[in-house]
XYZ file of C-alpha atoms in Angstrom:
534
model
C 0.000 0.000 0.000
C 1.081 3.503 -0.850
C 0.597 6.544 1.651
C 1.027 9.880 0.798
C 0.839 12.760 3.290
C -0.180 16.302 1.600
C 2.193 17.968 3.792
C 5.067 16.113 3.365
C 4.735 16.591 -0.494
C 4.278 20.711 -0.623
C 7.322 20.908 1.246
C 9.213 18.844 -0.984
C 7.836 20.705 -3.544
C 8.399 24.093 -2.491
C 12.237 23.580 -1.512
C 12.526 22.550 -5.577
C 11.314 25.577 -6.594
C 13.478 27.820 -5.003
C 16.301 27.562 -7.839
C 14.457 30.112 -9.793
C 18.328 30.973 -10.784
C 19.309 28.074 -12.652
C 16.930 26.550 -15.329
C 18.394 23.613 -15.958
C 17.406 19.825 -14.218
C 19.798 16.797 -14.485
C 18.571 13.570 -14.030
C 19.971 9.867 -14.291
C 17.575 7.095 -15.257
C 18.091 3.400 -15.061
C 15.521 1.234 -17.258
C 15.146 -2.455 -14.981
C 12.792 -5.026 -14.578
C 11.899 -6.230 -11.458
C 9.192 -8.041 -9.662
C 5.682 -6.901 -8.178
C 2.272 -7.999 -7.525
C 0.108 -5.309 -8.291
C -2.823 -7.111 -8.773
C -2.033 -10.299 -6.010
C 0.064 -12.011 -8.884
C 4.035 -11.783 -9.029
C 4.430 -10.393 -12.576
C 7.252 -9.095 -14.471
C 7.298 -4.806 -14.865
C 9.612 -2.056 -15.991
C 11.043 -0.424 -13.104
C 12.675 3.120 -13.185
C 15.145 3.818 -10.920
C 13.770 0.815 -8.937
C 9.887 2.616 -8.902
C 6.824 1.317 -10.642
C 5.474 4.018 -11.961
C 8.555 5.953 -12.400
C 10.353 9.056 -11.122
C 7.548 12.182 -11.237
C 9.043 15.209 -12.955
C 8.263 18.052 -10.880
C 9.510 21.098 -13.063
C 8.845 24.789 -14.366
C 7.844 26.501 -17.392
C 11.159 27.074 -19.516
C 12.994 24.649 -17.520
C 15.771 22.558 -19.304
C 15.714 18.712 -19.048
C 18.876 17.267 -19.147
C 18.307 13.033 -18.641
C 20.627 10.359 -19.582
C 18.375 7.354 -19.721
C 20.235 4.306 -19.685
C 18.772 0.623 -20.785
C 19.665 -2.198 -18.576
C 16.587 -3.985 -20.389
C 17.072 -7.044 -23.180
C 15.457 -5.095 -25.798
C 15.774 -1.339 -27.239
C 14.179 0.997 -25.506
C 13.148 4.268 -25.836
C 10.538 7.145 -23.554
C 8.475 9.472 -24.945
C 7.227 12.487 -23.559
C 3.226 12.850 -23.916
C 2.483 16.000 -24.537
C 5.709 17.622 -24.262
C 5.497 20.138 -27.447
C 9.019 19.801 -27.955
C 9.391 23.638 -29.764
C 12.198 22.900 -32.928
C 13.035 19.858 -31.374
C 11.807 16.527 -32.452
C 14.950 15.544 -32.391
C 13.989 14.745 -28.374
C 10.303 13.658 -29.543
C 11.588 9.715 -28.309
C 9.200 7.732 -30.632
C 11.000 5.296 -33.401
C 9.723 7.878 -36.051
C 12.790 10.515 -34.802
C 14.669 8.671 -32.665
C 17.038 5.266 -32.366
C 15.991 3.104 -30.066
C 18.505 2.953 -26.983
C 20.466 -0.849 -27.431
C 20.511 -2.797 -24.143
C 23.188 -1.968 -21.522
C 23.365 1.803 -23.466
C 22.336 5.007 -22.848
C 20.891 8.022 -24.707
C 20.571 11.964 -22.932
C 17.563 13.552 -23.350
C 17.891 17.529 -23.381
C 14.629 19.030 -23.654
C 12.489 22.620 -22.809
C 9.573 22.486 -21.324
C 8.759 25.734 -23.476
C 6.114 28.046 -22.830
C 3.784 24.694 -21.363
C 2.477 24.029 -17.770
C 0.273 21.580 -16.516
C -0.315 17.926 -16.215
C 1.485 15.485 -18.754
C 3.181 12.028 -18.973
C 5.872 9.386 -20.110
C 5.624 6.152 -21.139
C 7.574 3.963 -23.272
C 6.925 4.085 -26.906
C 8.807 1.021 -28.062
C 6.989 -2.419 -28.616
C 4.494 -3.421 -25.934
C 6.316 -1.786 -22.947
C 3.797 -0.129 -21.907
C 2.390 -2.927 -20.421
C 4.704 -3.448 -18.354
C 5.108 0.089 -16.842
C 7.858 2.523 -17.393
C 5.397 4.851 -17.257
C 5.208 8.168 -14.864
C 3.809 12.299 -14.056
C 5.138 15.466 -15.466
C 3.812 18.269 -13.624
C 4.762 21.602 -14.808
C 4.038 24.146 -12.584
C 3.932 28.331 -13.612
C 6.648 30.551 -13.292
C 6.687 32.711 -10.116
C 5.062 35.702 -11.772
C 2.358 34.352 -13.981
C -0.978 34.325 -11.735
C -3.113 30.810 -12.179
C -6.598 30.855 -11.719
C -7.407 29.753 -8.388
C -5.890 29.970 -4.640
C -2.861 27.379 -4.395
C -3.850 24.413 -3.244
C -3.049 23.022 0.084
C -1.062 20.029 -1.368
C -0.524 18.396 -5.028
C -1.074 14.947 -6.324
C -0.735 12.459 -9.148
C -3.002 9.468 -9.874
C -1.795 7.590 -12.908
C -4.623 5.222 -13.460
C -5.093 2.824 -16.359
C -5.614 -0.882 -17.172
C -3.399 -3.893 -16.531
C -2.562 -7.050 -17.820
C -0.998 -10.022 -15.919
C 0.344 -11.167 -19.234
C 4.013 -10.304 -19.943
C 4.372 -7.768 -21.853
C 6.289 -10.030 -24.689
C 3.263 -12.564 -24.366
C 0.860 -9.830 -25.393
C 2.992 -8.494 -28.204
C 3.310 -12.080 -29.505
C -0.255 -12.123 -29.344
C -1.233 -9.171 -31.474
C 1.796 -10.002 -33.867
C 0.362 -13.273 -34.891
C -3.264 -11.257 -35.693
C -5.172 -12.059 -32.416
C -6.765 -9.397 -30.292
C -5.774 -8.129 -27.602
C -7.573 -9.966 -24.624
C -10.152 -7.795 -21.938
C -7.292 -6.436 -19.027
C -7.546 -8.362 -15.880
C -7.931 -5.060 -14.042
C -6.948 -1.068 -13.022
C -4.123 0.076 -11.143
C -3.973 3.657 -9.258
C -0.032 4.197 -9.173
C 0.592 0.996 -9.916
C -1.167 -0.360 -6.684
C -5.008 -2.318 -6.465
C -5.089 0.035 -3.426
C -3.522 3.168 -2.009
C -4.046 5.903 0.413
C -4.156 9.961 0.117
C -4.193 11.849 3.756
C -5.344 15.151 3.553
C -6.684 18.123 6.357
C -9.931 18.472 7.030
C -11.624 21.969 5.498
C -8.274 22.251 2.642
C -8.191 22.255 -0.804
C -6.176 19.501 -2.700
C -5.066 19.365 -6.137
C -5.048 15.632 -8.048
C -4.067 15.211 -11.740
C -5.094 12.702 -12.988
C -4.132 10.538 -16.119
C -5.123 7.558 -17.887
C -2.225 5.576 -18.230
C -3.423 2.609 -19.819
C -3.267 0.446 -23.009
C -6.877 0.951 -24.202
C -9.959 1.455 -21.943
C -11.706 4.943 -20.983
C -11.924 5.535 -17.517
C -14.379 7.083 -14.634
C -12.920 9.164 -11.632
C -15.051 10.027 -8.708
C -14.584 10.355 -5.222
C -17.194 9.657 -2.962
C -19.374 12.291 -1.468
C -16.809 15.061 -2.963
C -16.911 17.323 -6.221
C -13.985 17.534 -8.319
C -13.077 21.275 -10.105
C -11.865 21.179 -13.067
C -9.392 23.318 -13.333
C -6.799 21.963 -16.035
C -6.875 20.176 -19.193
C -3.487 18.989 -20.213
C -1.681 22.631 -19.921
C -5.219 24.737 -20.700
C -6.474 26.459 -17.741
C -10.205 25.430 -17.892
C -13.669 27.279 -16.806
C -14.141 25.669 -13.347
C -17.048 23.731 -13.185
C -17.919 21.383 -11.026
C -18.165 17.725 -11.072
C -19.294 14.590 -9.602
C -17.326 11.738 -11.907
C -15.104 12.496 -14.871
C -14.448 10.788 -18.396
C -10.413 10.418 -18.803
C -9.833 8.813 -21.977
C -6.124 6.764 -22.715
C -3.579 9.133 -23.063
C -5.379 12.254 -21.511
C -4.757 14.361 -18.047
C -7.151 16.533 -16.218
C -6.268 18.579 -12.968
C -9.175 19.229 -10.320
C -9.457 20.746 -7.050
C -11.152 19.225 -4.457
C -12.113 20.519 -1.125
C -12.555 17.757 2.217
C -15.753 19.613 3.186
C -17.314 16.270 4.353
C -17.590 14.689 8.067
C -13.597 13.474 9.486
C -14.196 10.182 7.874
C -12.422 8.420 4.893
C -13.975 7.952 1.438
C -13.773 6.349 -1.670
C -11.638 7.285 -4.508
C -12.421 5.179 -7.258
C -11.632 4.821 -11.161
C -13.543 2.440 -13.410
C -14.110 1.255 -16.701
C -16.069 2.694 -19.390
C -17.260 1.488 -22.713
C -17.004 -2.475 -21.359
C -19.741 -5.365 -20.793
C -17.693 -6.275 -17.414
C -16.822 -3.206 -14.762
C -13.033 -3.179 -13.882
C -12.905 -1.304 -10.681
C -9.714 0.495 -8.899
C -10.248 2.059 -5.151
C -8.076 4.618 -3.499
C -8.646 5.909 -0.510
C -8.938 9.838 0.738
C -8.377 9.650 4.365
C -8.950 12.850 6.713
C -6.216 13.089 9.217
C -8.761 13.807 12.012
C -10.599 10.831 10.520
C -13.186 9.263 12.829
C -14.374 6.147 10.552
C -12.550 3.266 7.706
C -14.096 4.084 4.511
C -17.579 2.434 4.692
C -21.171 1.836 2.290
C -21.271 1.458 -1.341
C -18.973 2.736 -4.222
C -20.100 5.788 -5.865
C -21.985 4.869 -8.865
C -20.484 6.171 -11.882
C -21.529 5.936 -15.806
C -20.568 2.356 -17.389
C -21.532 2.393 -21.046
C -23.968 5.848 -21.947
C -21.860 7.465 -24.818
C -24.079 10.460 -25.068
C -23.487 11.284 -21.188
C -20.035 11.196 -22.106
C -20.582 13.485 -25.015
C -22.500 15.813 -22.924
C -19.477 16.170 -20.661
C -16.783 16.826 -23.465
C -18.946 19.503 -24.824
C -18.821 21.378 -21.186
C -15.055 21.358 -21.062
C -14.053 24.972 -22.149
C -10.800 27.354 -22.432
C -10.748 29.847 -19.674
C -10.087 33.036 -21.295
C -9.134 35.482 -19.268
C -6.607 33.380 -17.130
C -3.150 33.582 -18.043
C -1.107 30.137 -19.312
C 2.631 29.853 -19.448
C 2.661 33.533 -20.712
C 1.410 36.305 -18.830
C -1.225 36.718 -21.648
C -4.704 35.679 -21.157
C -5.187 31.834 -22.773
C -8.197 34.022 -24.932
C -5.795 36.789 -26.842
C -5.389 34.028 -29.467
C -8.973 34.264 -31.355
C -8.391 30.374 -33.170
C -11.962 31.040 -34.223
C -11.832 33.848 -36.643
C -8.875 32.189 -38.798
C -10.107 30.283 -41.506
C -8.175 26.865 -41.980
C -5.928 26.471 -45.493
C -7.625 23.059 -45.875
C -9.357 19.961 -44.114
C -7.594 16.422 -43.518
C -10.498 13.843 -42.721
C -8.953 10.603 -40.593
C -10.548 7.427 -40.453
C -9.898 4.956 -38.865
C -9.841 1.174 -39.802
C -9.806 -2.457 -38.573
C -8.739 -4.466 -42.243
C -7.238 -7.995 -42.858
C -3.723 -7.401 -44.454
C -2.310 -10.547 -45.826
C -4.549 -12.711 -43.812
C -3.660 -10.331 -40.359
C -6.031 -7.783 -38.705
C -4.252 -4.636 -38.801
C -5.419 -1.001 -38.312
C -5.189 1.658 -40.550
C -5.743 5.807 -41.365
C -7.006 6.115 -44.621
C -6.673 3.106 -45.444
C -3.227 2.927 -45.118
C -1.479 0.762 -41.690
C 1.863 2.222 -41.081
C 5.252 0.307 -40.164
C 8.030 0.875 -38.198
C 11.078 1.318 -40.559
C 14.678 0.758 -39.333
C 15.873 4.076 -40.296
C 14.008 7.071 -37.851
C 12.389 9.015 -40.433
C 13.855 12.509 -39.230
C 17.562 11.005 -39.576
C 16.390 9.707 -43.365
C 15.158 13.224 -43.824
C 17.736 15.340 -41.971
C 20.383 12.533 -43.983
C 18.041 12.898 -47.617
C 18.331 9.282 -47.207
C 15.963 7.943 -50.083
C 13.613 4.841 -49.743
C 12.742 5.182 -46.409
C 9.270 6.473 -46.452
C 6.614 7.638 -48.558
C 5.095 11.648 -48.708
C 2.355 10.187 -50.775
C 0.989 6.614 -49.722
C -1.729 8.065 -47.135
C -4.218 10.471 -48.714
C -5.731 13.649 -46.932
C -9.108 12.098 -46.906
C -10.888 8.382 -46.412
C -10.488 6.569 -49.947
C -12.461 2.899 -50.725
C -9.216 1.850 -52.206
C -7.877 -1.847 -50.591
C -5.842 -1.551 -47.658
C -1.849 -1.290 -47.427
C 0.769 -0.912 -45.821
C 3.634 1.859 -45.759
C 5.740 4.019 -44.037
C 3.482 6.848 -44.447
C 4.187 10.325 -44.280
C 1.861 13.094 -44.415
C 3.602 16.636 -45.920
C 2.565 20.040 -44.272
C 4.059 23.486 -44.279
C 5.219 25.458 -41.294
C 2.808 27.996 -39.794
C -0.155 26.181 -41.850
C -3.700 26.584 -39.633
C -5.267 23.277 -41.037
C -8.528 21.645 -39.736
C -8.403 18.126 -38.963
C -11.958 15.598 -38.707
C -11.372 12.280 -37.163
C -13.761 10.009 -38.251
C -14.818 6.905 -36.233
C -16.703 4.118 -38.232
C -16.519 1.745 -35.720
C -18.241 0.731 -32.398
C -15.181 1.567 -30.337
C -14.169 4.760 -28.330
C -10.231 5.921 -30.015
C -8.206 8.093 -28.582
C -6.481 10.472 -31.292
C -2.603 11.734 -29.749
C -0.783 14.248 -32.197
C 2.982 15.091 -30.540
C 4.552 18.049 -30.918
C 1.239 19.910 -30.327
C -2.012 20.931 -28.687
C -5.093 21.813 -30.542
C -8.654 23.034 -30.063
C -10.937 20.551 -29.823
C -14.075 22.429 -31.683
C -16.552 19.569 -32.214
C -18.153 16.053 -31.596
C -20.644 14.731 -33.352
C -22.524 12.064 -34.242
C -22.539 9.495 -37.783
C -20.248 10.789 -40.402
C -18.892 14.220 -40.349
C -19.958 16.986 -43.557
C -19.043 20.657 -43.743
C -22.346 21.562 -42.411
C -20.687 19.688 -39.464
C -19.264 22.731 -38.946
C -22.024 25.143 -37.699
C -21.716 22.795 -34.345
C -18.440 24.217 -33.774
C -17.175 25.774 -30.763
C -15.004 28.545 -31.825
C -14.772 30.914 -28.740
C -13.488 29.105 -25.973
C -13.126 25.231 -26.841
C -9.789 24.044 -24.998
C -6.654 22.598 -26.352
C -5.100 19.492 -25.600
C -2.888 17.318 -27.248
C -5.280 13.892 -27.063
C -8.611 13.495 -28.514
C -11.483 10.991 -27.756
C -13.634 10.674 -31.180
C -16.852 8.413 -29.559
C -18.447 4.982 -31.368
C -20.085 5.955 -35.023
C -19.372 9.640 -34.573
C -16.755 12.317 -35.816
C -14.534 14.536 -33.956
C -13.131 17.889 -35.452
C -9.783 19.862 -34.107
C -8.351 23.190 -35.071
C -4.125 23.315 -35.449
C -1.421 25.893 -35.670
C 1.180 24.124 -37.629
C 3.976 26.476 -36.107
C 6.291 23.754 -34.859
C 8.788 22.470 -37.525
C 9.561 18.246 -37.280
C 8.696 15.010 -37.816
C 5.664 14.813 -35.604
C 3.546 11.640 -34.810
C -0.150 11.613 -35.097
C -1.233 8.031 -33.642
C -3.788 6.332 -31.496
C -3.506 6.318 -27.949
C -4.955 2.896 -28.194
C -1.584 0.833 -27.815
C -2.887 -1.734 -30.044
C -3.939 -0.388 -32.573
C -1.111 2.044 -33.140
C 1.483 -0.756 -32.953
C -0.560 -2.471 -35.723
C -0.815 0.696 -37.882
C -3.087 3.291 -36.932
C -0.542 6.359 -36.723
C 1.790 7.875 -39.316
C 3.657 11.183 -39.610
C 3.090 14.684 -40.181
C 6.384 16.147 -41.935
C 5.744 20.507 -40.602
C 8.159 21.785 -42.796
C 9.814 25.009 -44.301
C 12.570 24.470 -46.711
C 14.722 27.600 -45.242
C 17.432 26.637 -42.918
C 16.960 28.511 -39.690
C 17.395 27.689 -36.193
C 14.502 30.234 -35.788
C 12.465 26.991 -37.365
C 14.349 24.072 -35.927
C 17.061 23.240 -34.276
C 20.208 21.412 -35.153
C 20.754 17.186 -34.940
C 22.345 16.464 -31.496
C 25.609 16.094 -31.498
C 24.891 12.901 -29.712
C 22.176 11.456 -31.576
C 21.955 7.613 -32.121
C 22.224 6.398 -35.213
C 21.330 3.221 -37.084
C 19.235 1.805 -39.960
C 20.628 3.688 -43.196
C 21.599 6.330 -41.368
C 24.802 4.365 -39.831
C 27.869 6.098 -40.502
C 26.458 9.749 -41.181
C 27.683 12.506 -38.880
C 25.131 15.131 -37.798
């Protein structure tokens, strides 16, 4: 069982902020398995630093992230950083699109800016099925002395990294989906990696908990019983604070709420369950009141299981504060996304087809593979063969599924609308790196451009992962202004390690380190790009 005391965390917290001085963070991760029982069963995981979950990063706006990861795994390895914007630097993006995969017994240093972002965000492995084994962990950003946030500070500050788990090993279940079989129901939910765990907080204070779905595939419910949660922060937007009793967190996303113990000194539930299944997974945590004159007692708070349009009805209330500031002292609303009309519309759907004889997914009909080369070496190299600008089309074609290395071109500073389209009876999560967008509509059945006079475009948030619901469409708004080689995948692991993802190639062909910066001088390379010097 984990306990965490409120306390004890804001003063760790507050001493690492003090060092307003020096911007830059070193760090020394070392990738291990090790044993646990998480859900009563001794099973294999991926330790960092000897934790399941991993380190947190606790760090400010412009901070610099210097971290030499090194792989004491028997397979390559590599972290990426969800939602991490990475400005001019893909180069540090960690997915096998930009970046070598770290060998076994080596090591690769990350140096990275957390760049005009704050909020809540992740990391997570990003090569094979590692995921399911852990490796996973929080980034909280938190705002620069001077910029103002929204609301009081909070009495204390913490992470619940919730999602789905297998007792399969990880190499079990990627053997699985290799051979063309689906990916089996998960066996339960972890909060931090435990079945239970404990938060102690004071009576008549005000907590913050971010919270992010961690998982390989299934939407999840957070509630805590007898308290509302505030939502205050949608993966680095500062929200309009409304007030809520459960809340839909989809695989990949984060959302930030305040909650108040306002109740009798007693402990309650925490709880995070399934959402979109035939059989309830259930997770319980525990918020105990350190005057607390009862064990958590009486029923689970009943949350939503399977109603799609309650969950609809809840996106649509999420919206952009704009008056409070972000990272920059400028209010979140000074940038009017709504009265710039797009340069043109990419429509995404997605697919489950048979490829020679294997269920694969695809975008457009086209199911992307890994190639051996990163693409941004092949392109930083102008390596030839290693991936295609023109096998995936810019809108849903009837043509027979394939399979490339798939590369979508776009110019810098573009403003392009983007409509994900969901055919099928499943929830997908839509993750685009390198950015955050506006989220300006859901709908239902297929998507038209009279879609768009549902639109929300004064205050929808951005966010850098998208649900699109069962049958339905969801639309986003995006300021192409970061230059790389930037993944747009699902958050679903499955399906985007059988091919629904490919690349979006933001480009300007004038060399500037205003647009992008240099290849690291330490960059790995391999594939086709052996022997080249950066």
């Amino acid at each position: 069982m984990v306990h965490l005391l409120c306390a004890a965390i804001l003063g760790a917290f507050g001493v690492s902020l003090v060092v307003a001085d020096d911007p830059y963070r070193f760090y020394t991760w070392t990738v291990t398995y090790g044993t646990v029982a998480p859900l009563g069963d001794p099973q294999q995981v991926i330790l960092i630093n000897g934790q399941f979950p991993g380190p947190k990063l606790e760090v400010v706006t412009n901070d610099n992230i210097v971290l030499n990861l090194i792989n004491k795994l028997d397979q390559p390895f590599l972290l990426t950083w969800n939602g991490i914007k990475q400005r001019k630097n893909s180069w540090q993006d960690g997915v096998l699109g930009t970046n070598c995969p770290i060998p076994p017994n080596s090591n690769y240093t990350y140096n990275f800016q957390t760049k005009d972002q704050i909020g809540t965000f992740t990391y997570f492995p990003s090569t094979s099925f590692h995921k399911a084994a852990g490796g996973f962990g929080a980034i909280s950003i938190y705002q620069r002395p001077l910029i103002p946030i929204p609301f009081p500070n909070p009495d204390g500050d913490f992470t619940l990294l919730a999602g789905d788990w297998y007792k399969t090993n990880h190499k079990t279940l990627q053997r699985l989906v290799d051979s063309g079989r689906p990916l089996p129901s998960p066996d339960g939910v972890l909060i931090n990696g435990q079945a239970h765990s404990t938060f102690s907080c004071d009576q008549g204070k005000t907590y913050m908990f971010r919270i992010s779905n961690v998982g390989l595939s299934t939407s999840l419910n957070f509630r805590i019983q007898g308290h509302a949660m505030k939502l205050v922060e949608v993966e680095g937007s500062h929200t309009i604070q409304n007030m809520y009793d459960s809340l839909d967190v989809h695989v990949g996303q984060s959302v930030a709420v305040l909650v108040t113990l306002n109740q009798a000194p007693k402990d309650y539930y925490i709880v995070a369950s399934t959402r979109f299944m035939k059989t309830v997974l259930t997770a319980t945590a525990t918020l105990h009141y350190t005057n607390s004159l009862a064990a958590v007692s009486g029923p689970l708070p009943v949350g939503p299981t399977y109603q799609i349009h309650w969950s609809v009805k809840q996106a649509r209330t999420f919206r952009w504060n704009l008056t409070a500031s972000a990272a920059r002292p400028n209010p979140q609303g000074s940038f009017h996304y709504g009265e710039i009309t797009p340069s043109r519309t990419i429509q995404l759907a997605n697919s489950a087809p048979l490829i020679n004889g294997k269920r694969r997914f695809a975008v457009n009909g086209v199911s992307y593979v890994n190639a051996d080369t990163p693409l941004k070496l092949a392109d930083y190299f102008n390596i030839p063969g290693v991936f295609s600008t023109s096998s995936i089309q810019t809108f849903p074609t009837r043509s027979a599924a394939s399979i490339a290395t798939s590369v979508m071109p776009a110019s810098l500073h573009e403003f392009i609308e983007i409509v994900f389209q969901n055919n099928e009876r499943t929830v997908q999560s839509w993750h685009l790196d390198g950015y955050d967008f506006w989220v300006v509509g859901y709908g239902f059945g297929r998507w038209t451009p009279t879609s768009r006079r549902k639109y929300n475009l004064v205050d929808s948030l951005t966010r850098h992962t998208a649900q699109v619901y069962p049958n339905s469409w969801t639309s986003i708004l995006v300021s192409l202004d970061n230059q790389g080689m930037w993944n747009l995948r699902s958050a679903n692991w499955e399906r985007q390690y059988l091919g629904q993802q490919f690349y979006l190639r933001v480009w300007n062909p004038v060399t500037s380190l205003s647009n992008e910066y240099n290849a690291p001088s330490n960059i790995l390379l391999c594939g086709k790009a052996a022997g080249h010097h950066p």
